[in-house]
Amino acid sequence: MSLSEARWDVFVERVSDGRGRRVKALMVETARLLTMPPPQRADGTLEPWVPYATGDGYLAVRVWSRARHAEVTALAPGEHGYLLTARLYGQASRPELSARTVELSGGPVLAAVPRHDPGQAFEFPGRYGTEPDTVRLELPYELPVAFAHGAREAVWDLWLRPGLGPDRVRLGRILGDLADRKKTDVVPRTPVGDSGTAVQLYFSLNNNLVLALTPHPAPAGEAGTPPAGRAAGETARADTAGGGGQGRSSSPSASASA
């Protein structure tokens, strides 16, 4: 079975009359997902499924379906910027380029696309890692401030351009045992000099990597917390890959409460 990228509520259905009921769940054990290989279809599409219990006590499954993906495997604040490592999957796999071509093209590129004006994206070069299909990226803390044009708040979706050409692939963390990374994989805010702002990386409701610029010091009670309202507004077109699905897609209420 192949499902489209979404949150799916789980039902049992009676064969005789088709009447269905949602499945309740007190706890969902997902630890074994950590030792399983990345679930890829024959065409290379990455399609992980993560079951979870919704906030109102029902069973749901978070499904991603991506023909091209860059999985964030490491993320840490460095001296001058955030240090990231990502692994490429599917059609995003590292292209076979000569050393000279890599030198001329500059290798992989981190692309930050602002939500308010996608035409004002900025990029920063990275490099290929020593392991196959891996890239290493650094995001200087000063860059978001420079490209915010004086604004004290801004949000950028983060993408990777693996090689030659304009095609970008979304950076995120969709493998493993968690359906929602936003509250577990938290990176502290980093103040940027005397700009009165701070930068922060966080994972959105769809587990995609996002960069935020916020006032600093933050208002009381907000330290270390991603700007949830902006993350919730992330559009589906930035997160989904095509493909048909079967079954029932999770209701908005179930998704929001998860």
Short mmCIF file of C-alpha atoms in Angstrom, two decimals:
data_model
loop_
_atom_site.label_atom_id
_atom_site.label_comp_id
_atom_site.label_asym_id
_atom_site.label_seq_id
_atom_site.Cartn_x
_atom_site.Cartn_y
_atom_site.Cartn_z
CA MET A 1 0.00 0.00 0.00
CA SER A 2 1.14 3.52 -0.77
CA LEU A 3 -0.29 6.58 0.97
CA SER A 4 -0.02 10.23 0.06
CA GLU A 5 1.75 12.62 2.43
CA ALA A 6 -0.69 13.47 5.23
CA ARG A 7 -1.88 12.47 8.69
CA TRP A 8 -4.21 9.48 8.50
CA ASP A 9 -6.81 8.50 11.13
CA VAL A 10 -7.14 4.74 11.66
CA PHE A 11 -10.56 3.07 11.50
CA VAL A 12 -11.88 -0.46 11.71
CA GLU A 13 -14.73 -1.20 9.34
CA ARG A 14 -17.39 -3.92 9.55
CA VAL A 15 -17.54 -5.92 6.34
CA SER A 16 -21.29 -6.58 6.43
CA ASP A 17 -22.45 -2.95 6.32
CA GLY A 18 -19.29 -0.84 5.99
CA ARG A 19 -19.84 0.84 9.34
CA GLY A 20 -16.56 2.08 10.83
CA ARG A 21 -15.18 3.30 14.12
CA ARG A 22 -11.95 5.09 14.94
CA VAL A 23 -9.31 3.08 16.77
CA LYS A 24 -8.43 4.29 20.26
CA ALA A 25 -4.82 4.27 21.44
CA LEU A 26 -3.42 4.89 24.92
CA MET A 27 0.22 4.47 23.88
CA VAL A 28 2.02 3.74 20.61
CA GLU A 29 5.45 2.08 20.74
CA THR A 30 7.68 3.17 17.85
CA ALA A 31 11.21 2.36 19.08
CA ARG A 32 11.76 -0.34 16.45
CA LEU A 33 11.57 2.30 13.73
CA LEU A 34 15.02 3.47 14.85
CA THR A 35 16.69 0.26 13.70
CA MET A 36 14.83 -0.18 10.41
CA PRO A 37 16.39 0.93 7.09
CA PRO A 38 14.94 4.05 5.42
CA PRO A 39 11.66 2.97 3.74
CA GLN A 40 12.11 3.61 0.02
CA ARG A 41 9.90 2.46 -2.83
CA ALA A 42 11.35 0.89 -5.99
CA ASP A 43 11.46 4.30 -7.70
CA GLY A 44 13.52 5.76 -4.84
CA THR A 45 10.65 7.66 -3.20
CA LEU A 46 11.17 7.96 0.55
CA GLU A 47 7.95 7.00 2.37
CA PRO A 48 8.25 6.71 6.16
CA TRP A 49 5.16 5.98 8.26
CA VAL A 50 5.06 6.86 11.97
CA PRO A 51 2.03 5.79 14.05
CA TYR A 52 1.11 7.91 17.06
CA ALA A 53 -1.66 8.58 19.58
CA THR A 54 -3.51 11.84 18.96
CA GLY A 55 -4.19 14.32 21.73
CA ASP A 56 -7.74 13.02 22.07
CA GLY A 57 -6.65 9.39 22.39
CA TYR A 58 -6.98 7.89 18.92
CA LEU A 59 -4.57 6.09 16.60
CA ALA A 60 -3.20 8.00 13.61
CA VAL A 61 -0.33 7.55 11.17
CA ARG A 62 1.90 10.34 9.89
CA VAL A 63 3.01 9.58 6.33
CA TRP A 64 5.61 11.38 4.24
CA SER A 65 6.09 10.65 0.55
CA ARG A 66 9.03 12.42 -1.08
CA ALA A 67 10.74 11.65 -4.35
CA ARG A 68 13.55 14.01 -3.30
CA HIS A 69 14.56 14.65 0.30
CA ALA A 70 17.47 15.95 2.40
CA GLU A 71 17.34 14.40 5.89
CA VAL A 72 18.95 16.52 8.61
CA THR A 73 21.12 14.10 10.59
CA ALA A 74 23.02 16.61 12.75
CA LEU A 75 22.36 20.19 13.81
CA ALA A 76 24.36 22.22 16.31
CA PRO A 77 25.21 25.87 17.07
CA GLY A 78 28.82 26.64 16.16
CA GLU A 79 31.06 29.60 16.91
CA HIS A 80 29.94 31.62 13.91
CA GLY A 81 26.82 29.83 12.73
CA TYR A 82 24.67 26.71 12.75
CA LEU A 83 26.43 23.54 11.56
CA LEU A 84 24.25 21.06 9.68
CA THR A 85 24.76 17.64 8.14
CA ALA A 86 22.17 16.14 5.80
CA ARG A 87 21.80 12.92 3.81
CA LEU A 88 20.28 12.95 0.34
CA TYR A 89 17.57 10.50 -0.72
CA GLY A 90 15.81 9.63 -3.96
CA GLN A 91 16.26 12.02 -6.87
CA ALA A 92 18.22 14.35 -4.59
CA SER A 93 21.14 11.91 -4.41
CA ARG A 94 24.53 13.44 -5.02
CA PRO A 95 25.09 13.88 -8.77
CA GLU A 96 28.08 12.20 -10.37
CA LEU A 97 30.29 15.22 -11.09
CA SER A 98 33.96 15.49 -11.85
CA ALA A 99 36.17 17.22 -9.28
CA ARG A 100 36.61 20.13 -11.67
CA THR A 101 32.85 20.51 -12.16
CA VAL A 102 32.29 20.48 -8.39
CA GLU A 103 34.97 23.12 -8.02
CA LEU A 104 33.35 25.36 -10.65
CA SER A 105 29.76 24.84 -9.46
CA GLY A 106 30.61 25.34 -5.80
CA GLY A 107 28.99 22.05 -4.78
CA PRO A 108 25.80 21.96 -2.69
CA VAL A 109 24.08 25.19 -1.66
CA LEU A 110 21.84 25.99 1.31
CA ALA A 111 18.85 28.09 0.19
CA ALA A 112 16.69 30.12 2.59
CA VAL A 113 13.33 31.15 1.11
CA PRO A 114 11.38 33.85 3.00
CA ARG A 115 7.68 33.16 3.38
CA HIS A 116 6.61 36.77 2.86
CA ASP A 117 8.57 37.16 -0.41
CA PRO A 118 9.99 33.95 -1.99
CA GLY A 119 11.73 36.06 -4.62
CA GLN A 120 14.12 37.42 -1.96
CA ALA A 121 15.75 34.09 -1.09
CA PHE A 122 19.40 33.96 -0.09
CA GLU A 123 21.91 31.15 -0.52
CA PHE A 124 25.13 30.03 1.15
CA PRO A 125 27.56 27.40 -0.20
CA GLY A 126 28.16 24.06 1.51
CA ARG A 127 30.30 21.05 0.74
CA TYR A 128 29.91 17.34 0.21
CA GLY A 129 30.60 15.07 3.18
CA THR A 130 33.02 12.16 3.30
CA GLU A 131 30.17 9.62 3.44
CA PRO A 132 28.09 8.89 0.32
CA ASP A 133 25.18 11.26 -0.39
CA THR A 134 25.94 13.53 2.56
CA VAL A 135 26.40 17.29 2.65
CA ARG A 136 27.79 19.63 5.31
CA LEU A 137 26.35 23.12 5.65
CA GLU A 138 27.01 26.17 7.77
CA LEU A 139 24.49 28.98 8.24
CA PRO A 140 26.19 32.14 9.62
CA TYR A 141 24.18 33.88 12.34
CA GLU A 142 24.65 37.26 10.66
CA LEU A 143 23.06 36.27 7.32
CA PRO A 144 19.38 36.36 8.41
CA VAL A 145 19.89 39.81 9.96
CA ALA A 146 21.46 41.11 6.74
CA PHE A 147 18.65 39.78 4.54
CA ALA A 148 15.81 40.89 6.86
CA HIS A 149 16.32 44.48 5.61
CA GLY A 150 15.91 45.99 9.07
CA ALA A 151 12.93 43.86 10.13
CA ARG A 152 13.19 42.29 13.59
CA GLU A 153 11.03 39.28 12.67
CA ALA A 154 11.21 37.00 9.65
CA VAL A 155 10.80 33.32 8.74
CA TRP A 156 12.63 31.35 6.07
CA ASP A 157 11.99 27.79 4.83
CA LEU A 158 15.30 25.98 4.32
CA TRP A 159 16.12 24.04 1.16
CA LEU A 160 19.17 22.40 -0.36
CA ARG A 161 20.36 22.68 -3.95
CA PRO A 162 22.46 19.48 -4.27
CA GLY A 163 24.41 20.41 -7.42
CA LEU A 164 24.17 22.06 -10.81
CA GLY A 165 20.79 23.47 -11.78
CA PRO A 166 18.04 25.36 -9.95
CA ASP A 167 16.22 22.37 -8.43
CA ARG A 168 15.87 22.53 -4.65
CA VAL A 169 15.03 19.79 -2.17
CA ARG A 170 13.44 20.34 1.24
CA LEU A 171 15.56 19.98 4.37
CA GLY A 172 13.78 18.20 7.21
CA ARG A 173 13.80 15.34 9.69
CA ILE A 174 11.19 12.75 8.77
CA LEU A 175 13.00 9.49 9.58
CA GLY A 176 12.99 7.86 13.00
CA ASP A 177 10.32 7.22 15.60
CA LEU A 178 8.65 10.62 16.07
CA ALA A 179 5.72 12.03 14.12
CA ASP A 180 6.31 15.55 15.50
CA ARG A 181 9.75 17.07 16.02
CA LYS A 182 8.74 20.61 16.86
CA LYS A 183 8.71 20.19 20.65
CA THR A 184 11.45 17.55 20.97
CA ASP A 185 14.25 18.70 18.63
CA VAL A 186 14.59 22.22 20.00
CA VAL A 187 17.57 24.45 19.17
CA PRO A 188 18.06 27.45 21.50
CA ARG A 189 17.85 31.00 20.18
CA THR A 190 21.18 32.69 19.46
CA PRO A 191 21.43 36.48 19.93
CA VAL A 192 23.13 38.26 17.01
CA GLY A 193 25.53 40.92 18.30
CA ASP A 194 23.83 44.16 19.29
CA SER A 195 21.17 43.90 16.55
CA GLY A 196 18.36 43.41 19.08
CA THR A 197 17.44 40.15 17.35
CA ALA A 198 18.12 36.43 17.71
CA VAL A 199 18.09 33.57 15.22
CA GLN A 200 16.71 30.08 15.73
CA LEU A 201 16.35 26.89 13.74
CA TYR A 202 13.32 24.71 14.43
CA PHE A 203 11.28 21.92 12.86
CA SER A 204 7.82 22.86 11.64
CA LEU A 205 4.56 20.97 12.14
CA ASN A 206 5.54 18.96 9.06
CA ASN A 207 9.07 18.30 10.38
CA ASN A 208 10.66 20.63 7.82
CA LEU A 209 13.59 22.82 8.85
CA VAL A 210 12.78 26.51 9.35
CA LEU A 211 14.88 29.55 10.23
CA ALA A 212 13.37 32.36 12.31
CA LEU A 213 14.55 35.84 13.23
CA THR A 214 12.93 37.17 16.42
CA PRO A 215 13.36 40.17 18.76
CA HIS A 216 15.89 39.73 21.56
CA PRO A 217 15.47 39.60 24.44
CA ALA A 218 12.32 37.63 23.79
CA PRO A 219 9.07 38.52 25.60
CA ALA A 220 8.59 36.72 28.94
CA GLY A 221 7.67 33.07 28.58
CA GLU A 222 8.88 32.71 24.98
CA ALA A 223 12.57 31.89 25.42
CA GLY A 224 13.57 28.84 23.38
CA THR A 225 10.10 28.42 21.87
CA PRO A 226 9.69 28.43 18.06
CA PRO A 227 7.17 30.93 16.63
CA ALA A 228 4.31 28.46 16.50
CA GLY A 229 1.85 30.66 14.67
CA ARG A 230 4.18 31.07 11.73
CA ALA A 231 5.03 27.39 11.62
CA ALA A 232 1.36 26.46 11.61
CA GLY A 233 0.90 28.59 8.52
CA GLU A 234 3.34 26.53 6.49
CA THR A 235 1.67 25.65 3.22
CA ALA A 236 1.05 22.09 2.11
CA ARG A 237 2.66 22.69 -1.28
CA ALA A 238 6.04 23.13 0.37
CA ASP A 239 5.79 19.80 2.17
CA THR A 240 4.08 17.28 -0.04
CA ALA A 241 5.12 15.15 -2.96
CA GLY A 242 2.57 13.73 -5.38
CA GLY A 243 1.06 10.28 -5.32
CA GLY A 244 -2.31 8.71 -4.76
CA GLY A 245 -3.47 7.45 -1.41
CA GLN A 246 -5.89 5.02 0.10
CA GLY A 247 -7.89 5.20 3.30
CA ARG A 248 -9.00 8.21 5.31
CA SER A 249 -6.86 11.29 5.75
CA SER A 250 -6.57 12.58 9.28
CA SER A 251 -9.09 15.22 10.27
CA PRO A 252 -7.90 18.75 11.11
CA SER A 253 -8.89 18.31 14.73
CA ALA A 254 -6.83 15.14 15.09
CA SER A 255 -3.83 16.68 13.37
CA ALA A 256 -3.90 19.82 15.46
CA SER A 257 -4.14 17.97 18.72
CA ALA A 258 -1.32 15.54 17.99
#
